[in-house]
Short mmCIF file of N, CA and C in Angstrom, two decimals:
data_model
loop_
_atom_site.label_atom_id
_atom_site.label_comp_id
_atom_site.label_asym_id
_atom_site.label_seq_id
_atom_site.Cartn_x
_atom_site.Cartn_y
_atom_site.Cartn_z
N UNK H 20 -12.04 1.05 -12.45
CA UNK H 20 -11.06 0.15 -13.00
C UNK H 20 -10.80 -0.98 -12.00
N UNK H 21 -10.55 -2.16 -12.49
CA UNK H 21 -10.30 -3.32 -11.63
C UNK H 21 -8.87 -3.31 -11.10
N UNK H 22 -8.67 -4.00 -9.99
CA UNK H 22 -7.36 -4.07 -9.34
C UNK H 22 -6.26 -4.48 -10.32
N UNK H 23 -6.47 -5.55 -11.06
CA UNK H 23 -5.43 -6.02 -11.99
C UNK H 23 -5.13 -4.99 -13.08
N UNK H 24 -6.14 -4.28 -13.54
CA UNK H 24 -5.93 -3.22 -14.53
C UNK H 24 -5.10 -2.09 -13.93
N UNK H 25 -5.39 -1.74 -12.69
CA UNK H 25 -4.61 -0.70 -12.01
C UNK H 25 -3.16 -1.12 -11.86
N UNK H 26 -2.93 -2.38 -11.46
CA UNK H 26 -1.55 -2.88 -11.29
C UNK H 26 -0.76 -2.80 -12.59
N UNK H 27 -1.42 -3.09 -13.70
CA UNK H 27 -0.73 -3.11 -14.99
C UNK H 27 -0.15 -1.74 -15.36
N UNK H 28 -0.73 -0.68 -14.81
CA UNK H 28 -0.27 0.68 -15.13
C UNK H 28 0.79 1.19 -14.14
N UNK H 29 1.14 0.38 -13.14
CA UNK H 29 2.07 0.84 -12.10
C UNK H 29 3.51 0.48 -12.43
N UNK H 30 4.47 1.20 -11.82
CA UNK H 30 5.89 0.95 -12.08
C UNK H 30 6.31 -0.47 -11.68
N UNK H 31 7.31 -0.98 -12.37
CA UNK H 31 7.87 -2.30 -12.13
C UNK H 31 8.48 -2.36 -10.73
N UNK H 32 8.36 -3.52 -10.09
CA UNK H 32 8.90 -3.69 -8.73
C UNK H 32 9.94 -4.81 -8.67
N UNK H 33 10.44 -5.25 -9.80
CA UNK H 33 11.36 -6.40 -9.80
C UNK H 33 12.64 -6.12 -9.01
N UNK H 34 12.98 -4.87 -8.80
CA UNK H 34 14.19 -4.52 -8.05
C UNK H 34 13.98 -4.52 -6.54
N UNK H 35 12.72 -4.66 -6.10
CA UNK H 35 12.40 -4.54 -4.68
C UNK H 35 12.39 -5.89 -3.95
N UNK H 36 12.83 -5.86 -2.70
CA UNK H 36 12.73 -7.04 -1.83
C UNK H 36 11.54 -6.89 -0.88
N UNK H 37 10.96 -5.70 -0.84
CA UNK H 37 9.81 -5.43 0.02
C UNK H 37 9.63 -3.94 0.20
N UNK H 38 8.77 -3.59 1.15
CA UNK H 38 8.51 -2.18 1.45
C UNK H 38 8.14 -2.10 2.92
N UNK H 39 8.73 -1.13 3.60
CA UNK H 39 8.41 -0.87 5.01
C UNK H 39 7.53 0.36 5.13
N UNK H 40 6.55 0.27 6.00
CA UNK H 40 5.73 1.42 6.37
C UNK H 40 6.21 1.82 7.76
N UNK H 41 6.70 3.05 7.87
CA UNK H 41 7.35 3.51 9.10
C UNK H 41 6.57 4.63 9.78
N UNK H 42 6.65 4.64 11.10
CA UNK H 42 6.04 5.70 11.89
C UNK H 42 6.89 6.94 11.89
N UNK H 43 6.44 7.95 12.62
CA UNK H 43 7.15 9.23 12.68
C UNK H 43 8.55 9.08 13.25
N UNK H 44 8.75 8.11 14.14
CA UNK H 44 10.07 7.91 14.74
C UNK H 44 10.98 7.04 13.88
N UNK H 45 10.48 6.58 12.73
CA UNK H 45 11.28 5.77 11.82
C UNK H 45 11.15 4.28 12.04
N UNK H 46 10.49 3.86 13.09
CA UNK H 46 10.30 2.44 13.36
C UNK H 46 9.33 1.81 12.38
N UNK H 47 9.61 0.56 12.02
CA UNK H 47 8.77 -0.16 11.06
C UNK H 47 7.48 -0.60 11.75
N UNK H 48 6.35 -0.16 11.20
CA UNK H 48 5.04 -0.52 11.73
C UNK H 48 4.40 -1.66 10.94
N UNK H 49 4.80 -1.80 9.68
CA UNK H 49 4.18 -2.75 8.77
C UNK H 49 5.19 -3.07 7.67
N UNK H 50 5.23 -4.32 7.24
CA UNK H 50 6.16 -4.72 6.18
C UNK H 50 5.40 -5.50 5.13
N UNK H 51 5.68 -5.21 3.87
CA UNK H 51 5.11 -5.96 2.75
C UNK H 51 6.29 -6.61 2.02
N UNK H 52 6.40 -7.94 2.07
CA UNK H 52 7.52 -8.61 1.41
C UNK H 52 7.26 -8.80 -0.09
N UNK H 53 8.33 -8.99 -0.83
CA UNK H 53 8.22 -9.37 -2.24
C UNK H 53 8.06 -10.89 -2.25
N UNK H 54 6.83 -11.35 -2.00
CA UNK H 54 6.55 -12.77 -1.87
C UNK H 54 5.24 -13.09 -2.59
N UNK H 55 5.09 -14.32 -3.03
CA UNK H 55 3.82 -14.70 -3.68
C UNK H 55 2.63 -14.34 -2.80
N UNK H 56 1.60 -13.81 -3.42
CA UNK H 56 0.41 -13.39 -2.69
C UNK H 56 0.49 -11.98 -2.13
N UNK H 57 1.67 -11.37 -2.18
CA UNK H 57 1.87 -10.01 -1.66
C UNK H 57 2.35 -9.05 -2.74
N UNK H 58 2.65 -9.56 -3.91
CA UNK H 58 3.26 -8.71 -4.96
C UNK H 58 2.33 -7.60 -5.44
N UNK H 59 1.03 -7.86 -5.49
CA UNK H 59 0.10 -6.81 -5.89
C UNK H 59 0.09 -5.67 -4.90
N UNK H 60 0.07 -6.00 -3.61
CA UNK H 60 0.11 -4.96 -2.57
C UNK H 60 1.44 -4.23 -2.60
N UNK H 61 2.52 -4.96 -2.80
CA UNK H 61 3.84 -4.32 -2.88
C UNK H 61 3.88 -3.34 -4.04
N UNK H 62 3.36 -3.75 -5.18
CA UNK H 62 3.36 -2.87 -6.36
C UNK H 62 2.51 -1.63 -6.11
N UNK H 63 1.37 -1.81 -5.47
CA UNK H 63 0.48 -0.69 -5.20
C UNK H 63 1.11 0.28 -4.19
N UNK H 64 1.64 -0.23 -3.10
CA UNK H 64 2.27 0.64 -2.10
C UNK H 64 3.51 1.33 -2.67
N UNK H 65 4.26 0.66 -3.53
CA UNK H 65 5.41 1.30 -4.17
C UNK H 65 4.94 2.44 -5.07
N UNK H 66 3.85 2.22 -5.79
CA UNK H 66 3.29 3.29 -6.64
C UNK H 66 2.84 4.47 -5.78
N UNK H 67 2.26 4.18 -4.61
CA UNK H 67 1.90 5.27 -3.69
C UNK H 67 3.14 6.03 -3.23
N UNK H 68 4.20 5.29 -2.91
CA UNK H 68 5.45 5.93 -2.48
C UNK H 68 5.98 6.86 -3.56
N UNK H 69 5.94 6.41 -4.80
CA UNK H 69 6.44 7.24 -5.90
C UNK H 69 5.54 8.46 -6.13
N UNK H 70 4.24 8.25 -6.09
CA UNK H 70 3.31 9.34 -6.40
C UNK H 70 3.24 10.39 -5.28
N UNK H 71 3.37 9.95 -4.02
CA UNK H 71 3.19 10.86 -2.89
C UNK H 71 4.49 11.14 -2.14
N UNK H 72 5.62 10.96 -2.80
CA UNK H 72 6.91 11.33 -2.20
C UNK H 72 7.25 10.56 -0.94
N UNK H 73 6.82 9.30 -0.87
CA UNK H 73 7.15 8.48 0.28
C UNK H 73 6.28 8.70 1.49
N UNK H 74 5.21 9.48 1.35
CA UNK H 74 4.32 9.79 2.47
C UNK H 74 3.00 9.02 2.30
N UNK H 75 2.58 8.38 3.37
CA UNK H 75 1.27 7.73 3.40
C UNK H 75 0.40 8.50 4.39
N UNK H 76 -0.47 9.34 3.83
CA UNK H 76 -1.40 10.13 4.63
C UNK H 76 -2.81 9.87 4.11
N UNK H 77 -3.77 10.66 4.55
CA UNK H 77 -5.15 10.46 4.14
C UNK H 77 -5.36 10.48 2.63
N UNK H 78 -4.71 11.43 1.97
CA UNK H 78 -4.85 11.53 0.51
C UNK H 78 -4.28 10.31 -0.19
N UNK H 79 -3.09 9.88 0.23
CA UNK H 79 -2.46 8.69 -0.36
C UNK H 79 -3.29 7.44 -0.05
N UNK H 80 -3.82 7.35 1.17
CA UNK H 80 -4.64 6.20 1.54
C UNK H 80 -5.89 6.13 0.67
N UNK H 81 -6.51 7.26 0.42
CA UNK H 81 -7.69 7.30 -0.44
C UNK H 81 -7.35 6.80 -1.84
N UNK H 82 -6.20 7.23 -2.37
CA UNK H 82 -5.77 6.75 -3.68
C UNK H 82 -5.54 5.24 -3.65
N UNK H 83 -4.89 4.76 -2.60
CA UNK H 83 -4.65 3.33 -2.47
C UNK H 83 -5.95 2.53 -2.45
N UNK H 84 -6.94 3.03 -1.74
CA UNK H 84 -8.23 2.34 -1.70
C UNK H 84 -8.89 2.31 -3.08
N UNK H 85 -8.76 3.40 -3.82
CA UNK H 85 -9.29 3.40 -5.20
C UNK H 85 -8.59 2.34 -6.03
N UNK H 86 -7.28 2.24 -5.91
CA UNK H 86 -6.51 1.27 -6.69
C UNK H 86 -6.79 -0.17 -6.29
N UNK H 87 -7.08 -0.42 -5.01
CA UNK H 87 -7.41 -1.78 -4.57
C UNK H 87 -8.78 -2.22 -5.11
N UNK H 88 -9.57 -1.27 -5.56
CA UNK H 88 -10.82 -1.49 -6.29
C UNK H 88 -11.74 -2.51 -5.62
N UNK H 89 -12.01 -3.59 -6.31
CA UNK H 89 -13.01 -4.56 -5.85
C UNK H 89 -12.64 -5.26 -4.54
N UNK H 90 -11.39 -5.21 -4.14
CA UNK H 90 -10.97 -5.86 -2.89
C UNK H 90 -11.37 -5.07 -1.64
N UNK H 91 -11.70 -3.79 -1.81
CA UNK H 91 -12.04 -2.94 -0.67
C UNK H 91 -13.31 -3.42 0.02
N UNK H 92 -14.33 -3.78 -0.75
CA UNK H 92 -15.59 -4.25 -0.16
C UNK H 92 -15.36 -5.51 0.66
N UNK H 93 -14.52 -6.43 0.16
CA UNK H 93 -14.23 -7.66 0.89
C UNK H 93 -13.47 -7.34 2.18
N UNK H 94 -12.56 -6.37 2.11
CA UNK H 94 -11.80 -5.97 3.30
C UNK H 94 -12.73 -5.35 4.35
N UNK H 95 -13.70 -4.56 3.92
CA UNK H 95 -14.65 -3.95 4.85
C UNK H 95 -15.52 -5.02 5.50
N UNK H 96 -15.90 -6.03 4.73
CA UNK H 96 -16.77 -7.09 5.24
C UNK H 96 -16.02 -8.09 6.11
N UNK H 97 -14.69 -8.16 5.94
CA UNK H 97 -13.88 -9.16 6.64
C UNK H 97 -12.63 -8.52 7.23
N UNK H 98 -12.76 -7.72 8.29
CA UNK H 98 -11.59 -7.08 8.90
C UNK H 98 -10.52 -8.11 9.26
N UNK H 99 -9.27 -7.79 8.91
CA UNK H 99 -8.16 -8.68 9.18
C UNK H 99 -7.78 -9.56 8.01
N UNK H 100 -8.67 -9.73 7.06
CA UNK H 100 -8.40 -10.59 5.89
C UNK H 100 -7.42 -9.93 4.92
N UNK H 101 -7.47 -8.61 4.84
CA UNK H 101 -6.62 -7.84 3.92
C UNK H 101 -5.85 -6.78 4.71
N UNK H 102 -4.78 -7.15 5.40
CA UNK H 102 -4.08 -6.20 6.28
C UNK H 102 -3.54 -4.97 5.55
N UNK H 103 -3.19 -5.11 4.29
CA UNK H 103 -2.66 -3.96 3.55
C UNK H 103 -3.75 -2.94 3.23
N UNK H 104 -4.97 -3.41 3.07
CA UNK H 104 -6.11 -2.50 2.88
C UNK H 104 -6.53 -1.94 4.24
N UNK H 105 -6.54 -2.80 5.27
CA UNK H 105 -6.89 -2.34 6.62
C UNK H 105 -6.00 -1.18 7.05
N UNK H 106 -4.72 -1.25 6.69
CA UNK H 106 -3.80 -0.17 7.05
C UNK H 106 -4.22 1.14 6.40
N UNK H 107 -4.67 1.09 5.16
CA UNK H 107 -5.14 2.31 4.48
C UNK H 107 -6.36 2.89 5.17
N UNK H 108 -7.29 2.01 5.60
CA UNK H 108 -8.46 2.49 6.36
C UNK H 108 -8.00 3.19 7.64
N UNK H 109 -7.04 2.59 8.34
CA UNK H 109 -6.55 3.14 9.60
C UNK H 109 -5.91 4.51 9.39
N UNK H 110 -5.08 4.62 8.36
CA UNK H 110 -4.42 5.90 8.06
C UNK H 110 -5.47 6.97 7.80
N UNK H 111 -6.48 6.62 7.04
CA UNK H 111 -7.51 7.58 6.68
C UNK H 111 -8.36 7.98 7.89
N UNK H 112 -8.82 7.01 8.66
CA UNK H 112 -9.73 7.32 9.77
C UNK H 112 -9.02 7.96 10.96
N UNK H 113 -7.74 7.63 11.16
CA UNK H 113 -7.02 8.18 12.31
C UNK H 113 -6.15 9.39 11.96
N UNK H 114 -6.16 9.79 10.68
CA UNK H 114 -5.39 10.95 10.27
C UNK H 114 -3.88 10.75 10.42
N UNK H 115 -3.42 9.55 10.20
CA UNK H 115 -1.99 9.26 10.35
C UNK H 115 -1.17 9.80 9.19
N UNK H 116 0.10 10.01 9.44
CA UNK H 116 1.05 10.38 8.40
C UNK H 116 2.28 9.48 8.59
N UNK H 117 2.40 8.50 7.71
CA UNK H 117 3.47 7.51 7.80
C UNK H 117 4.41 7.65 6.61
N UNK H 118 5.54 6.96 6.70
CA UNK H 118 6.52 6.99 5.60
C UNK H 118 6.56 5.64 4.93
N UNK H 119 6.66 5.67 3.60
CA UNK H 119 6.79 4.45 2.81
C UNK H 119 8.23 4.33 2.35
N UNK H 120 8.85 3.19 2.67
CA UNK H 120 10.25 2.98 2.32
C UNK H 120 10.41 1.71 1.50
N UNK H 121 10.45 1.85 0.15
CA UNK H 121 10.72 0.69 -0.68
C UNK H 121 12.12 0.16 -0.40
N UNK H 122 12.26 -1.15 -0.36
CA UNK H 122 13.54 -1.79 -0.07
C UNK H 122 14.09 -2.42 -1.34
N UNK H 123 15.23 -1.92 -1.79
CA UNK H 123 15.85 -2.42 -3.03
C UNK H 123 16.63 -3.68 -2.70
N UNK H 124 16.41 -4.72 -3.51
CA UNK H 124 17.09 -6.00 -3.31
C UNK H 124 18.59 -5.84 -3.53
N UNK H 125 19.36 -6.61 -2.79
CA UNK H 125 20.84 -6.56 -2.92
C UNK H 125 21.29 -7.22 -4.20
#
């Protein structure tokens, strides 16, 4: 399935101002804002948070890579171009277990 098709099946994110990816100590390691050009990643990471109980581990990262679909090959060919996909690669290869914290807009 294509990235846009996957996004269409995911929960609405209109209530979110962003999402933080946090380390074991609770510190923010990565932030995805609710901003143009980032909304697809925000929607995907929020769907991961809902499906995996707020945990980003190898299994969740694998699911995220499946959902990013056609963008994964471009991310592999161009490290740094897709930081939200790069993070999923890192979680998977390094065996990380991070927390996903959706941020509800005020």
